Amino acid sequence: MHRVVVTGTGVISALGNNTSDFWQSLVSGTSGIREMVDVDISQIRFQNGAQVRNYVSEEHFAAKDTDVMDRFAQFAVVAAREAIAQAGIEWTASLRETAAVVTGSCLGGRGAEEAGYWELFHNGKSRVHPYTIPLGMSNAGTSHISMQFGIEGPAYNLSTACASSAHAIGHAFWMVRSGVAPLAIAGGSEAPFFLGGLKAWEAMRVVSKDTCRPFSAERSGLILGEGAAMLVLEPLEAALARGVRPLAEIVGFGMSADAGHITQPVAKGPARAMRMALRDAALAPEQVGYINAHGTATEANDRIETASIRETFGAHADKLAVSSTKSMHGHALGAAGALEAVAGILSLRHGILPPTANFLTADPACDLDIVPNQARTAAVEACLSNSFAFGGLNAVLAFKSLP
Amino acid sequence: MTDHSIQDRVLKVIATTKRIPLESVLPDSSFESLGIDSLDRLNILFGLESEFDIEINDEDAKHIQNIHEMIEGITQLLQAKAAPSPGE
């Protein structure tokens, strides 16, 4: 069994197109939520989203490559490149042959699929483009990372809705810890801003017409986000041997299923996932000082998550800081767990807890210390990152700070 | 359109979307007694929007507690639809 550390992170999000910009926005409490562009908002009952801005695909890829890469797959590779560069990996033939790539995506390239089917259903065409399948498949992000870097070991994509990338990072962590893979690229990506998908979210009646205000009495639902985040995971000894200072240690992963309702959460499942993560990490609840919450700002999530944190931590729940960075980067679905893992890792690294932005007044049913609006300086020993999916599938990651 | 027919159409939408006998859905029935959960509510709202060709606002929908209020809300939306709006 190896101790596993994070040696690189890569981010593209509404808060900036690299890790540094993402972190600066988080600690300044700046939200990336704006009126949506590149979609016809006159057809949609909500107007705001957390979209990646100033992204020009030609700056990252040759045209022949973007022909077969949906936006979500491009985001995956952009984030992986940054993470790998930061980690300073020294590739050898043997490392390439055994390293792993595990990604999460909820929708994959469904935006490209929609464009293909639009021709069929709307424009009266009888054919769809032959790239529709390679663009649309949910594992495209994984495959493009693997091809880009010549990584030939275990590689797969997980799709567990809003917990996808937390499940992906957890699996990658376990593979590195057990020695199955000497290194893993893990994270998630998502590009959900296309008309059919937005209309489907509209029908769920969970998207706010205002902004994302997690745990606030005035909250009115989630705000969709897009982007990607990737981590480089490797054994502590490998990082030290290269003279690299890790960002944090990944110490635990817990999963559970509610086995209840397809959309309505209960506290029991998330609480069990948190307990499993603590047990996997051999952490006492009192060692945890911060939780990056799932915190979608829907009525159901925020109350249930509060109850599940209380159930897991007992009296210590009142000493914990809990914030939802979705208030700034939106709900990036399959990329959410990875973006929030980066937020957790950097809060340990820098000793600063990002706030829950857009907070107005407290909801008595969400009576945790939610770090309202202002980042807080706090040296925290360990943190959790919560991800709870529609369908009752829960994944929790635990990270620990390193000296 | 009479109020009675609005009521009948609402009850029918509920029965059809929830796949329960029409006789079991009464104006006095509570959502709980009919086993209607949050996802069923979305399905019913979707059905009502199609049935009456209206748009039901998320916030208004959240405050509906029972079938009476649902019928009342639909009636108001239909009246608003029938009346010419101020700028027209």
Coordinates of N, CA, C and O in Angstrom, one line a residue, chain A residues 65-128:
Chain A
D65 N -8.0 18.0 -35.1 CA -8.3 17.3 -33.8 C -9.7 17.7 -33.3 O -10.4 16.9 -32.8
T66 N -10.0 19.0 -33.4 CA -11.3 19.5 -32.9 C -12.5 18.9 -33.7 O -13.5 18.8 -33.2
D67 N -12.2 18.5 -35.0 CA -13.2 17.8 -35.7 C -13.8 16.6 -35.0 O -14.9 16.3 -35.2
V68 N -12.9 15.9 -34.2 CA -13.3 14.7 -33.6 C -13.4 14.9 -32.0 O -13.3 13.9 -31.3
M69 N -13.4 16.1 -31.6 CA -13.4 16.4 -30.1 C -14.5 17.3 -29.8 O -14.5 18.5 -30.1
D70 N -15.5 16.8 -29.1 CA -16.6 17.7 -28.5 C -15.9 18.6 -27.5 O -14.8 18.3 -27.0
R71 N -16.7 19.7 -27.2 CA -16.2 20.6 -26.2 C -15.8 19.9 -24.9 O -14.8 20.3 -24.3
F72 N -16.5 18.9 -24.4 CA -16.2 18.3 -23.2 C -14.9 17.6 -23.2 O -14.1 17.5 -22.2
A73 N -14.6 17.0 -24.4 CA -13.3 16.2 -24.5 C -12.2 17.2 -24.6 O -11.1 16.9 -24.1
Q74 N -12.4 18.3 -25.3 CA -11.3 19.4 -25.3 C -11.0 19.9 -23.9 O -9.8 20.0 -23.5
F75 N -12.0 20.1 -23.1 CA -11.8 20.6 -21.7 C -11.0 19.5 -21.0 O -10.1 19.9 -20.2
A76 N -11.3 18.3 -21.2 CA -10.6 17.2 -20.4 C -9.1 17.3 -20.7 O -8.3 17.2 -19.8
V77 N -8.8 17.4 -22.0 CA -7.4 17.4 -22.4 C -6.7 18.7 -21.9 O -5.5 18.7 -21.5
V78 N -7.4 19.8 -22.0 CA -6.8 21.1 -21.6 C -6.4 21.0 -20.1 O -5.3 21.4 -19.7
A79 N -7.3 20.5 -19.3 CA -7.1 20.3 -17.9 C -6.0 19.3 -17.6 O -5.1 19.5 -16.7
A80 N -6.0 18.2 -18.3 CA -4.9 17.2 -18.1 C -3.5 17.7 -18.5 O -2.6 17.5 -17.8
R81 N -3.5 18.5 -19.5 CA -2.2 19.1 -19.9 C -1.6 20.0 -18.8 O -0.4 19.9 -18.4
E82 N -2.5 20.8 -18.2 CA -2.0 21.7 -17.1 C -1.5 20.8 -15.9 O -0.5 21.1 -15.3
A83 N -2.3 19.8 -15.5 CA -2.0 19.0 -14.4 C -0.7 18.3 -14.6 O 0.1 18.2 -13.7
I84 N -0.5 17.7 -15.8 CA 0.7 16.9 -16.1 C 1.9 17.8 -16.1 O 3.0 17.5 -15.6
A85 N 1.7 19.0 -16.7 CA 2.9 20.0 -16.7 C 3.3 20.4 -15.3 O 4.4 20.5 -14.9
Q86 N 2.3 20.7 -14.4 CA 2.6 21.1 -13.1 C 3.3 20.0 -12.3 O 4.2 20.3 -11.5
A87 N 2.8 18.8 -12.5 CA 3.4 17.7 -11.8 C 4.9 17.4 -12.2 O 5.6 16.8 -11.5
G88 N 5.2 17.9 -13.4 CA 6.6 17.6 -13.9 C 6.9 16.2 -14.1 O 8.0 15.7 -13.8
I89 N 5.9 15.5 -14.6 CA 6.1 14.0 -14.8 C 7.2 13.7 -15.8 O 7.3 14.4 -16.9
E90 N 8.1 12.8 -15.4 CA 9.2 12.4 -16.4 C 8.7 11.1 -17.0 O 8.8 10.0 -16.3
W91 N 8.2 11.1 -18.2 CA 7.6 9.9 -18.8 C 8.7 9.0 -19.2 O 9.7 9.4 -19.8
T92 N 8.5 7.7 -18.9 CA 9.3 6.6 -19.4 C 8.4 5.7 -20.1 O 7.2 5.7 -20.0
A93 N 9.0 4.8 -20.9 CA 8.2 3.8 -21.7 C 7.3 3.0 -20.7 O 6.1 2.7 -20.9
S94 N 8.0 2.6 -19.6 CA 7.3 1.8 -18.6 C 6.1 2.5 -17.9 O 5.1 2.0 -17.6
L95 N 6.4 3.8 -17.6 CA 5.4 4.6 -16.9 C 4.2 4.8 -17.9 O 3.0 4.7 -17.5
R96 N 4.4 5.1 -19.1 CA 3.3 5.3 -20.1 C 2.5 4.0 -20.2 O 1.3 4.0 -20.4
E97 N 3.2 2.9 -20.2 CA 2.5 1.6 -20.4 C 1.6 1.2 -19.2 O 0.7 0.5 -19.4
T98 N 1.9 1.8 -18.0 CA 1.1 1.3 -16.8 C 0.3 2.4 -16.2 O -0.5 2.1 -15.3
A99 N 0.5 3.7 -16.5 CA -0.2 4.8 -15.9 C -1.7 4.7 -16.2 O -2.1 4.1 -17.3
A100 N -2.6 5.2 -15.4 CA -4.0 5.1 -15.6 C -4.6 6.5 -15.9 O -4.1 7.5 -15.5
V101 N -5.8 6.4 -16.6 CA -6.6 7.6 -16.8 C -8.0 7.3 -16.4 O -8.6 6.3 -17.0
V102 N -8.5 7.9 -15.4 CA -9.9 7.7 -15.0 C -10.6 9.0 -15.0 O -10.3 9.9 -14.3
T103 N -11.7 9.1 -15.8 CA -12.4 10.4 -15.9 C -13.9 10.2 -15.5 O -14.4 9.0 -15.5
G104 N -14.5 11.3 -15.3 CA -16.0 11.2 -15.0 C -16.6 12.2 -16.0 O -16.1 13.3 -16.2
S105 N -17.7 11.8 -16.5 CA -18.6 12.8 -17.3 C -20.0 12.3 -17.3 O -20.3 11.1 -17.4
C106 N -20.9 13.2 -17.1 CA -22.3 12.8 -17.0 C -22.9 12.7 -18.4 O -23.5 11.7 -18.7
L107 N -22.7 13.7 -19.2 CA -23.3 13.8 -20.5 C -22.4 13.4 -21.6 O -22.9 13.1 -22.7
G108 N -21.1 13.4 -21.4 CA -20.2 13.2 -22.5 C -20.4 14.2 -23.6 O -20.6 15.4 -23.4
G109 N -20.4 13.7 -24.9 CA -20.5 14.6 -26.0 C -21.9 14.7 -26.5 O -22.2 14.7 -27.7
R110 N -22.9 14.8 -25.6 CA -24.3 14.8 -26.0 C -24.6 16.1 -26.8 O -25.6 16.1 -27.6
G111 N -23.8 17.1 -26.6 CA -24.0 18.3 -27.4 C -23.8 18.1 -28.9 O -24.5 18.5 -29.7
A112 N -22.7 17.3 -29.1 CA -22.4 17.0 -30.5 C -23.5 16.0 -31.1 O -23.9 16.1 -32.3
E113 N -24.0 15.2 -30.2 CA -25.0 14.2 -30.6 C -26.3 15.0 -31.0 O -26.9 14.7 -32.1
E114 N -26.6 16.0 -30.2 CA -27.8 16.8 -30.5 C -27.6 17.5 -31.8 O -28.6 17.6 -32.6
A115 N -26.4 18.0 -32.1 CA -26.2 18.7 -33.4 C -26.4 17.7 -34.5 O -27.0 18.1 -35.6
G116 N -26.0 16.5 -34.4 CA -26.2 15.5 -35.4 C -27.7 15.1 -35.6 O -28.1 15.1 -36.7
Y117 N -28.4 15.0 -34.5 CA -29.8 14.6 -34.6 C -30.6 15.8 -35.1 O -31.7 15.6 -35.7
W118 N -30.2 17.0 -34.8 CA -30.9 18.2 -35.3 C -31.0 18.1 -36.9 O -32.1 18.4 -37.4
E119 N -30.0 17.7 -37.5 CA -30.0 17.5 -39.0 C -31.1 16.5 -39.4 O -31.8 16.7 -40.3
L120 N -31.2 15.5 -38.6 CA -32.2 14.4 -38.9 C -33.6 14.8 -38.6 O -34.5 14.7 -39.5
F121 N -33.8 15.4 -37.4 CA -35.2 15.7 -37.0 C -35.7 17.0 -37.5 O -36.9 17.2 -37.6
H122 N -34.8 18.0 -37.7 CA -35.2 19.3 -37.9 C -34.9 19.8 -39.3 O -35.7 20.5 -39.9
N123 N -33.8 19.4 -39.9 CA -33.4 19.9 -41.2 C -33.7 18.9 -42.3 O -33.3 19.1 -43.4
G124 N -34.5 17.9 -42.0 CA -35.0 17.0 -43.0 C -33.9 16.1 -43.7 O -34.1 15.6 -44.8
K125 N -32.7 16.0 -43.1 CA -31.6 15.2 -43.7 C -31.9 13.8 -43.3 O -32.5 13.4 -42.4
S126 N -31.3 12.9 -44.1 CA -31.5 11.5 -43.9 C -30.2 10.8 -43.3 O -30.2 9.6 -43.1
R127 N -29.2 11.7 -43.1 CA -27.9 11.1 -42.6 C -27.4 12.0 -41.4 O -27.8 13.1 -41.3
V128 N -26.7 11.4 -40.5 CA -25.9 12.2 -39.5 C -24.4 12.0 -39.8 O -24.0 11.0 -40.5

